[in-house]
């Protein structure tokens, strides 16, 4: 087993202990092949711990770094297999019900490379539900207003403090898969705020632009998982898992845990030997005189810590840290990064400031009446020599300059402290693009969300317009020192609306209009406004077009053409391949450009052996593989 525990210096943090226990209580209910099994929540003296399944292998962060160091790329079909396994585990957690039969509403919220393990036996396990959100008895068990997770793997709605559901985990998994395919970070800024802005925008290139081995179908799957709008994403992790399984099938791949295990053992043969030696060392672990385990070296890999961040007050906090005296800064510990670290003696717990004697508190925490002042001795003073007149005048001028400077500084400080702080505005609009957002006479944005700082407090007029939609206008009150958030949902203009009915062959093709999925073959759109149409189905050529709908109802018909098929033929011993009566080369051979709508008779001949014959049908597949062992005559 593996033991996850709280470091002694964090054991005094009741909030952290509560979060740790909540994780265990939730995770122990999850029993799935692709989620690491929690066995027990226990307590030894004052130390809480979780006993969980031990996974001998690597996390995806280690795989990512290994690929970069060795200048390799992970096989595309194995990336898809890992994504399929994780998506299945997430779907199980998302659908998990409590003892009362009601959905728990679990959202992991920290799907990242560090939290996906691949064992040397080819198993894929999702771990660490430490900051997951659970719906309990009508309320959400999470710390409101706090952004949690690794910044580069958060979803846009989590950063913007919008409602978060299972689709946020789909987005995070999409980031992980994109990075495994591309072997580079997707959202990596120079600092946390730049990274958050990159995630918020979610402007993503297809992974094939970094890795030409990625097929278009897998591009489509990854980009759909990474859609900025949750409505345009896969609505469940099960949908993502199904598409990845369909992709593997249509591409002619059938990878298993055995294939993944073979790849892992080939890539990490030295680490396997180290694991064996480490197991032998663990069998000889000794205890120190105080009962503490004598630890060895720490892991090499550095994890990006799971972060706790206030989305609305982040910039203010940054300013406060930059301007506060050093002795008043109390950094917030990162509880998740501290788990599983080497044990050490706990420092004596500090009392809260409110419980300390006034003499021990920082000056900013004491009442003005208790703050020390400069002490001036009273009574006998030594007699000073009378200064010369010139010196006295010089000192008088110096004192005058000092007094003027102090008065100016005091006036500036008084103005800074007592002036009315500016207001901030955050506007979130659906739909989120092609907008004109005005505050008074000033345009403050053309896309959602739009944020403006340094505004004058008071009543203002906010107006949002978009072609094909009714304008939205409202008086708002901006409050000094606060962020006013306004959510706007624009309504389609009834006088300028088009209703589109799609009749597509095959009927189960996937349709998106303006980036949004079309359900039941019907969609509404603003008339006279150009919109992008995409119709796709595995095994068929996609349709990509721009439409300008007309007012009223329209019926649009599309018939997708089958994509050309590819046939792989491999025999033992090698032989000559015939399609019908046409000779197509010797095995192993790849034959492209075949019509997938008709059957293809395949015959392989080799001297001294019986010919092998079979008929190949593509059906919905683009790739078909024929493997045969020729029998002696």
XYZ file of C-alpha atoms in Angstrom:
633
model
C 0.000 0.000 0.000
C 0.932 3.682 -0.220
C 0.478 6.027 2.744
C -0.641 9.624 2.221
C -0.395 11.771 5.329
C -0.340 15.334 6.652
C 2.952 16.900 7.620
C 3.165 17.817 11.321
C 3.414 21.552 10.659
C 0.104 21.424 8.758
C -1.663 19.188 11.258
C -2.531 22.304 13.292
C -4.517 23.709 10.345
C -8.074 22.541 11.031
C -9.239 23.565 7.567
C -6.555 21.450 5.926
C -7.266 18.454 8.169
C -10.969 18.754 7.338
C -10.183 18.817 3.606
C -7.891 15.791 3.999
C -10.586 13.798 5.821
C -13.250 14.834 3.283
C -11.018 13.540 0.488
C -10.664 10.162 2.170
C -14.377 9.829 2.943
C -15.238 10.586 -0.655
C -12.471 8.570 -2.322
C -13.142 5.444 -0.261
C -16.561 5.262 -1.967
C -14.952 5.150 -5.427
C -14.222 1.635 -6.644
C -13.211 1.664 -10.306
C -10.471 0.071 -12.390
C -9.094 3.475 -13.408
C -9.198 5.194 -9.985
C -6.580 4.393 -7.341
C -8.372 2.533 -4.555
C -8.444 4.101 -1.076
C -8.311 1.368 1.549
C -8.473 3.136 4.895
C -8.600 6.495 6.654
C -6.701 6.283 9.925
C -5.051 8.261 12.683
C -1.840 7.397 14.524
C -1.575 9.630 17.593
C -2.042 13.100 16.053
C -1.165 12.084 12.484
C -3.989 11.500 9.998
C -3.223 9.210 7.072
C -4.857 7.571 4.061
C -3.837 4.027 3.104
C -4.283 3.572 -0.630
C -3.403 1.256 -3.469
C 0.295 1.437 -4.438
C 0.922 1.966 -8.170
C 4.396 0.953 -9.356
C 4.940 3.176 -12.377
C 5.117 6.821 -13.468
C 2.782 9.777 -13.542
C 2.126 11.553 -16.832
C 4.403 14.422 -15.822
C 7.320 11.969 -15.688
C 6.293 10.561 -19.088
C 6.134 14.082 -20.522
C 9.627 14.978 -19.251
C 11.011 11.639 -20.459
C 9.663 12.283 -23.958
C 11.218 15.741 -24.054
C 14.597 14.579 -22.746
C 14.777 11.665 -25.178
C 13.347 13.724 -28.075
C 10.655 11.111 -28.675
C 6.902 11.233 -29.039
C 4.529 8.877 -27.330
C 2.626 6.708 -29.845
C -0.659 8.374 -30.718
C -2.739 5.261 -30.066
C -1.288 4.923 -26.538
C -2.128 8.567 -25.746
C -5.684 7.875 -26.905
C -5.775 4.727 -24.748
C -4.669 6.672 -21.648
C -7.268 9.365 -22.371
C -9.968 6.715 -22.754
C -9.066 5.124 -19.418
C -9.013 8.437 -17.519
C -12.294 9.550 -19.104
C -13.934 6.297 -17.985
C -12.684 6.843 -14.423
C -13.940 10.432 -14.422
C -17.339 9.403 -15.764
C -17.677 6.856 -12.957
C -16.847 9.516 -10.349
C -19.173 12.072 -11.962
C -22.098 9.600 -11.911
C -21.407 8.193 -8.432
C -24.420 8.136 -6.113
C -24.462 8.240 -2.333
C -26.062 5.777 0.051
C -29.338 7.687 -0.313
C -29.370 7.052 -4.064
C -28.789 10.709 -4.956
C -25.889 11.779 -7.212
C -22.876 13.003 -5.242
C -22.063 15.497 -7.992
C -18.313 14.874 -7.772
C -16.057 17.119 -9.877
C -12.322 16.331 -9.580
C -11.108 19.900 -10.442
C -7.411 18.885 -10.471
C -7.043 16.593 -13.492
C -3.374 17.150 -14.325
C -0.324 15.075 -15.361
C 0.744 14.623 -11.734
C -2.609 13.046 -10.886
C -2.665 10.354 -13.588
C -0.469 7.299 -12.978
C 0.554 4.642 -15.516
C 1.853 1.422 -13.984
C 4.554 -0.798 -15.429
C 1.762 -3.348 -15.931
C -0.135 -0.944 -18.209
C -2.839 0.128 -15.734
C -4.005 3.767 -15.803
C -5.126 5.277 -12.487
C -6.595 8.669 -11.572
C -5.576 9.901 -8.109
C -5.942 12.813 -5.676
C -9.525 13.921 -5.166
C -8.201 16.325 -2.500
C -9.877 19.452 -3.918
C -12.841 17.755 -5.564
C -16.263 19.350 -5.274
C -19.077 17.226 -3.854
C -22.741 18.111 -3.620
C -24.082 17.123 -0.220
C -27.594 17.520 1.086
C -28.363 20.570 -1.000
C -25.084 22.453 -0.644
C -21.714 22.288 -2.330
C -18.847 21.140 -0.114
C -16.103 23.447 -1.315
C -14.498 26.686 -0.225
C -16.468 29.369 -1.989
C -14.602 32.047 -3.907
C -11.293 30.183 -3.943
C -9.761 28.965 -7.175
C -8.198 25.542 -6.736
C -6.061 23.401 -9.007
C -2.954 23.718 -11.139
C -3.293 26.903 -13.155
C -2.380 25.465 -16.579
C -4.977 22.689 -16.267
C -7.960 24.664 -14.989
C -11.012 25.310 -17.127
C -12.031 28.834 -18.212
C -15.212 28.704 -16.140
C -13.247 27.795 -13.002
C -10.943 30.789 -13.496
C -13.907 33.100 -14.091
C -15.663 31.779 -10.960
C -18.606 30.544 -13.004
C -20.572 27.382 -12.265
C -18.286 24.352 -12.497
C -19.511 20.871 -13.381
C -18.159 17.662 -14.922
C -17.346 19.466 -18.170
C -14.508 21.286 -16.376
C -12.779 17.917 -15.883
C -13.288 17.176 -19.599
C -11.435 20.412 -20.441
C -8.572 19.585 -18.054
C -8.204 16.106 -19.544
C -8.131 17.699 -22.998
C -5.166 19.847 -21.887
C -3.327 16.765 -20.587
C -3.861 14.829 -23.840
C -2.881 17.829 -26.012
C 0.413 18.125 -24.129
C 1.172 14.395 -24.411
C 0.589 14.546 -28.172
C 2.461 17.820 -28.759
C 5.224 17.277 -26.153
C 4.943 20.893 -25.055
C 2.895 22.913 -22.583
C -0.417 24.274 -23.850
C -0.991 27.134 -21.387
C 2.348 28.295 -19.974
C 2.812 32.000 -19.221
C 5.699 33.883 -17.639
C 3.740 34.070 -14.380
C 0.513 32.830 -12.838
C -1.591 35.736 -14.067
C -0.439 35.334 -17.683
C -1.150 31.597 -17.504
C -4.649 32.251 -16.150
C -5.327 34.689 -18.990
C -4.180 32.119 -21.578
C -6.567 29.554 -20.083
C -9.392 32.095 -19.958
C -9.019 32.796 -23.672
C -8.600 29.077 -24.518
C -7.213 29.769 -27.987
C -5.939 26.327 -29.000
C -4.216 25.020 -32.130
C -4.787 21.451 -33.279
C -2.188 19.057 -31.804
C -1.281 17.988 -35.358
C 0.340 21.424 -35.839
C 2.990 20.217 -33.350
C 2.877 16.494 -34.133
C 2.129 15.494 -37.766
C 1.375 11.923 -36.653
C -1.917 13.051 -35.068
C -4.825 12.150 -37.422
C -7.577 14.713 -38.156
C -10.146 12.662 -36.227
C -8.061 12.862 -33.040
C -7.559 16.607 -33.657
C -11.334 16.995 -33.697
C -11.745 15.058 -30.440
C -9.082 17.052 -28.576
C -10.318 20.430 -29.844
C -13.887 19.613 -28.861
C -12.740 18.697 -25.347
C -10.907 22.058 -25.218
C -13.819 24.210 -26.373
C -13.937 27.405 -24.315
C -17.729 27.274 -24.064
C -18.782 24.283 -21.911
C -21.873 23.892 -24.120
C -19.610 23.182 -27.123
C -17.571 20.565 -25.236
C -18.349 16.931 -24.625
C -21.174 17.110 -22.130
C -19.945 14.063 -20.218
C -16.646 12.252 -19.819
C -18.418 9.168 -21.200
C -18.913 10.939 -24.544
C -15.191 11.685 -24.686
C -14.337 8.079 -23.795
C -16.686 6.779 -26.508
C -15.158 9.044 -29.163
C -11.629 7.964 -28.227
C -12.660 4.294 -28.399
C -14.331 4.909 -31.767
C -11.185 6.654 -33.007
C -8.985 3.702 -32.032
C -11.361 1.285 -33.737
C -11.695 3.239 -36.975
C -7.929 3.768 -37.189
C -7.344 0.025 -36.954
C -5.819 0.109 -33.449
C -6.796 -2.211 -30.619
C -4.304 -1.333 -27.862
C -4.561 -3.061 -24.494
C -2.918 -2.765 -21.094
C -0.380 -5.300 -22.367
C 0.692 -2.928 -25.162
C 0.987 -0.003 -22.744
C 2.968 -2.166 -20.304
C 5.415 -3.197 -23.043
C 5.986 0.453 -23.959
C 6.455 1.489 -20.310
C 8.947 -1.300 -19.614
C 10.872 -0.452 -22.768
C 11.084 3.246 -21.882
C 11.821 2.871 -18.166
C 13.893 -0.310 -17.893
C 16.433 1.368 -15.590
C 13.670 2.704 -13.354
C 12.209 -0.791 -13.089
C 15.531 -2.015 -11.733
C 15.596 0.937 -9.319
C 12.089 -0.016 -8.153
C 13.317 -3.536 -7.453
C 16.265 -2.233 -5.427
C 14.001 0.224 -3.619
C 11.693 -2.632 -2.615
C 14.678 -4.427 -1.126
C 15.658 -1.268 0.753
C 12.125 -0.859 2.102
C 12.383 -4.348 3.552
C 15.341 -3.123 5.625
C 13.857 0.205 6.826
C 15.042 1.177 10.301
C 13.666 3.576 12.856
C 15.491 6.404 14.568
C 15.754 6.700 18.350
C 12.543 8.765 18.466
C 10.593 6.274 16.367
C 10.825 8.330 13.173
C 11.489 6.591 9.858
C 14.953 7.305 8.461
C 14.233 8.743 5.006
C 16.213 8.511 1.768
C 16.434 10.958 -1.101
C 13.388 12.731 -2.443
C 11.887 12.354 -5.879
C 13.575 14.157 -8.756
C 10.459 15.415 -10.452
C 9.151 18.788 -9.345
C 5.402 19.083 -9.269
C 3.543 22.257 -10.061
C 1.733 22.803 -6.762
C -2.006 22.848 -6.626
C -2.809 26.507 -6.038
C -5.298 28.384 -3.894
C -6.119 31.771 -5.446
C -8.796 34.441 -4.991
C -10.011 35.236 -8.538
C -11.600 38.620 -7.795
C -9.041 39.880 -5.301
C -5.904 38.364 -6.794
C -4.449 41.611 -8.101
C -5.218 43.386 -4.824
C -3.492 40.611 -2.911
C -0.484 40.881 -5.211
C -0.327 44.649 -4.522
C -0.677 44.055 -0.792
C 2.207 41.587 -0.780
C 4.393 44.040 -2.673
C 3.680 46.945 -0.312
C 3.392 45.281 3.119
C 6.378 45.285 5.527
C 8.229 41.935 5.472
C 7.398 41.108 9.100
C 3.676 41.319 8.385
C 3.644 38.858 5.458
C 2.322 35.441 6.335
C 2.511 33.203 3.203
C -0.321 30.710 2.810
C 1.047 27.141 2.896
C 0.313 24.908 -0.084
C -1.297 21.893 1.589
C -1.410 19.605 -1.440
C 2.231 20.113 -2.333
C 3.154 19.193 1.232
C 1.599 15.715 1.172
C 3.931 12.695 1.080
C 6.975 14.899 1.835
C 9.653 13.624 4.299
C 8.645 13.776 7.919
C 10.304 16.140 10.362
C 9.767 17.373 13.898
C 6.848 19.736 14.238
C 7.600 23.299 15.325
C 5.751 24.645 18.323
C 2.379 25.925 17.103
C 2.049 29.676 17.006
C -0.842 31.388 18.709
C -3.170 33.460 16.527
C -2.410 37.192 16.559
C -5.646 37.862 18.391
C -4.482 35.671 21.319
C -0.918 37.022 21.638
C 0.117 39.779 24.099
C 0.079 43.178 22.471
C 3.845 43.401 22.737
C 4.203 40.362 20.465
C 1.857 41.581 17.726
C 2.918 43.474 14.597
C 2.336 47.207 14.942
C -0.469 47.109 12.396
C -2.415 44.718 14.671
C -2.174 46.843 17.860
C -4.599 49.590 18.946
C -3.232 53.076 18.325
C -3.223 53.677 22.072
C -0.854 50.748 22.592
C 1.655 51.549 19.838
C 5.105 52.655 21.108
C 6.245 56.234 20.594
C 9.668 57.837 20.714
C 10.646 58.176 24.400
C 12.076 61.573 25.483
C 13.966 61.681 28.821
C 12.672 64.212 31.385
C 14.762 65.800 34.092
C 18.421 66.795 34.209
C 19.995 67.137 30.808
C 23.658 67.754 29.981
C 24.424 71.358 29.165
C 25.221 71.822 25.499
C 27.732 74.327 24.157
C 26.051 77.340 22.557
C 26.406 77.000 18.782
C 27.826 79.768 16.656
C 25.334 81.947 14.793
C 26.199 80.601 11.317
C 25.831 77.030 12.416
C 22.543 77.839 14.170
C 21.103 79.373 11.013
C 22.192 76.349 8.952
C 20.531 74.021 11.383
C 17.392 76.146 11.381
C 17.162 75.890 7.611
C 17.698 72.142 7.853
C 14.940 71.773 10.430
C 12.603 73.878 8.283
C 13.275 71.655 5.269
C 12.646 68.541 7.357
C 9.357 69.930 8.686
C 8.168 70.845 5.185
C 9.133 67.387 3.897
C 7.338 65.645 6.746
C 4.217 67.731 6.230
C 4.226 66.963 2.489
C 4.694 63.255 3.168
C 1.910 63.262 5.757
C -0.420 65.084 3.374
C 0.320 62.607 0.579
C -0.206 59.658 2.919
C -3.456 61.158 4.250
C -4.710 61.648 0.674
C -3.730 58.105 -0.302
C -5.393 56.532 2.731
C -8.586 58.561 2.685
C -9.213 59.069 -1.016
C -12.092 57.055 -2.478
C -10.684 53.898 -4.139
C -11.668 53.225 -7.770
C -14.248 50.646 -8.823
C -13.885 47.653 -11.154
C -16.364 46.073 -13.565
C -16.594 42.522 -14.951
C -19.134 41.876 -17.732
C -19.937 38.301 -18.836
C -22.116 37.871 -21.917
C -23.711 34.913 -23.686
C -23.043 34.687 -26.630
C -19.486 35.765 -25.962
C -18.114 37.051 -29.298
C -18.776 39.804 -31.891
C -20.024 42.129 -29.150
C -19.993 45.852 -28.494
C -19.901 46.519 -24.744
C -20.284 50.185 -23.764
C -20.034 51.851 -20.384
C -21.495 55.298 -20.879
C -19.954 56.568 -24.125
C -16.845 54.352 -23.929
C -16.470 50.940 -25.606
C -14.868 48.684 -22.980
C -14.892 45.363 -24.832
C -15.840 43.353 -27.899
C -15.788 39.869 -26.366
C -16.806 38.254 -23.103
C -15.672 38.452 -20.411
C -14.759 42.162 -20.448
C -13.045 43.668 -17.410
C -12.220 47.301 -16.710
C -10.294 48.644 -13.701
C -9.886 52.151 -12.276
C -13.473 53.313 -12.842
C -15.141 56.203 -11.045
C -17.632 54.914 -8.463
C -21.286 55.779 -8.975
C -24.192 55.058 -11.320
C -23.347 54.244 -14.949
C -25.208 52.994 -18.035
C -24.048 49.621 -19.398
C -25.082 48.600 -22.926
C -24.359 45.371 -24.844
C -25.202 44.885 -28.533
C -24.654 42.159 -31.137
C -25.954 41.736 -34.680
C -29.086 39.599 -34.786
C -29.862 40.057 -31.085
C -31.971 42.500 -29.121
C -29.810 45.212 -27.484
C -29.367 45.019 -23.700
C -29.197 48.201 -21.603
C -29.231 48.735 -17.838
C -28.209 51.224 -15.154
C -25.589 49.760 -12.816
C -24.010 51.005 -9.585
C -20.208 50.835 -9.328
C -19.010 50.578 -5.721
C -15.675 51.996 -4.591
C -13.021 49.343 -3.967
C -15.217 46.499 -5.250
C -15.636 44.469 -8.444
C -19.167 44.707 -9.842
C -20.034 41.601 -11.882
C -22.817 41.774 -14.480
C -24.088 38.672 -16.319
C -25.917 39.302 -19.596
C -27.785 36.809 -21.774
C -28.741 38.336 -25.125
C -32.009 37.281 -26.750
C -32.302 36.561 -30.456
C -34.230 39.232 -32.251
C -37.537 37.624 -33.243
C -37.725 39.840 -36.287
C -34.304 38.687 -37.441
C -34.177 34.970 -36.691
C -33.613 31.939 -38.914
C -34.603 28.356 -38.103
C -32.441 25.761 -39.864
C -33.425 22.122 -40.364
C -30.586 19.761 -41.361
C -31.203 16.521 -43.280
C -27.860 14.719 -43.348
C -26.754 11.333 -44.695
C -25.623 9.418 -42.692
C -28.181 10.597 -40.117
C -25.889 10.103 -37.091
C -23.324 12.651 -38.292
C -22.161 15.254 -35.778
C -23.263 18.825 -36.637
C -21.988 22.090 -35.156
C -23.252 25.534 -36.117
C -21.224 28.497 -34.925
C -19.220 26.194 -32.643
C -22.346 24.849 -30.903
C -23.659 21.320 -31.260
C -26.907 20.903 -33.194
C -29.390 18.582 -31.487
C -32.237 16.762 -33.255
C -31.158 18.258 -36.574
C -32.572 21.752 -35.885
C -30.954 25.022 -34.820
C -31.716 28.743 -34.614
C -29.366 31.482 -35.769
C -29.542 35.226 -36.461
C -30.569 35.934 -40.048
C -28.086 37.707 -42.284
C -25.098 36.868 -40.061
C -22.394 34.538 -41.386
C -21.926 31.417 -39.276
C -19.603 28.391 -39.559
C -21.087 24.931 -40.252
C -19.206 21.666 -39.654
C -20.644 18.185 -40.316
C -18.474 15.196 -39.389
C -18.642 11.446 -39.041
C -15.951 8.811 -38.747
C -15.199 7.214 -42.118
C -16.600 10.152 -44.140
C -15.176 13.346 -45.560
C -16.234 16.280 -43.338
C -18.281 19.212 -44.627
C -16.977 22.630 -43.583
C -18.828 25.668 -44.875
C -19.926 29.210 -44.034
C -23.652 29.982 -44.071
C -25.582 33.239 -44.069
C -29.073 32.115 -43.001
C -32.161 33.874 -44.312
C -35.073 34.938 -42.142
C -37.661 32.213 -41.497
C -37.381 28.415 -41.805
C -34.907 26.669 -44.081
C -34.170 23.002 -44.803
C -30.577 22.148 -45.704
C -29.574 18.743 -47.147
C -26.072 17.280 -47.036
C -24.732 13.859 -48.029
C -21.270 13.038 -46.741
C -18.873 11.238 -49.069
C -17.006 8.228 -47.769
C -13.338 8.763 -47.039
C -10.910 6.601 -49.052
C -9.935 3.376 -47.315
C -6.463 2.014 -46.565
C -5.610 -1.694 -46.493
C -2.594 -3.191 -44.682
C -1.576 -6.747 -45.637
C 1.093 -8.721 -43.770
C 1.833 -12.450 -44.126
C 4.325 -15.043 -42.934
C 6.177 -15.855 -45.137
C 6.005 -12.767 -47.398
C 3.958 -13.153 -50.552
C 2.483 -11.338 -53.556
C -0.799 -9.457 -52.969
C -3.627 -9.321 -55.520
C -6.791 -7.202 -55.305
C -9.086 -9.019 -57.679
C -6.764 -9.752 -60.586
C -4.543 -6.705 -60.045
C -1.122 -7.243 -58.497
C -0.450 -4.686 -55.721
C 3.008 -5.622 -54.386
C 4.598 -7.928 -51.800
C 3.841 -8.104 -48.109
C 4.059 -6.201 -45.915
C 2.210 -3.696 -48.107
C -0.038 -0.650 -47.584
C -2.691 0.060 -50.232
C -4.354 3.508 -50.148
C -7.250 5.150 -51.964
C -9.707 2.246 -51.914
C -13.449 2.793 -52.292
C -14.826 1.861 -48.851
C -18.353 1.325 -50.175
C -17.576 -1.988 -51.899
C -15.946 -5.288 -50.878
C -12.374 -6.041 -51.975
C -11.244 -9.634 -52.710
C -7.695 -10.146 -51.396
C -5.372 -13.005 -52.437
C -1.798 -13.629 -51.300
C 0.466 -16.123 -53.094
C 3.911 -17.470 -52.152
C 5.924 -20.287 -53.770
C 5.475 -23.621 -52.003
C 2.451 -22.392 -50.017
C -1.297 -22.436 -50.413
C -2.759 -19.045 -51.421
C -4.599 -17.072 -48.752
C -7.923 -15.548 -49.857
C -10.455 -13.370 -48.080
C -12.888 -10.534 -48.824
C -12.379 -7.216 -47.030
C -15.237 -4.802 -46.219
C -14.518 -1.362 -44.782
C -18.023 -0.456 -43.559
C -17.434 2.498 -41.162
C -13.697 1.978 -40.921
C -10.955 3.844 -42.774
C -8.222 1.299 -42.046
C -8.396 -2.494 -42.361
C -5.529 -4.862 -41.611
C -5.118 -8.410 -42.960
C -2.690 -10.725 -41.169
C -2.226 -14.326 -42.291
C 0.133 -17.280 -41.958
C 0.478 -19.100 -45.286
C 0.203 -22.883 -45.068
C 2.696 -25.146 -46.892
C 1.292 -27.097 -49.835
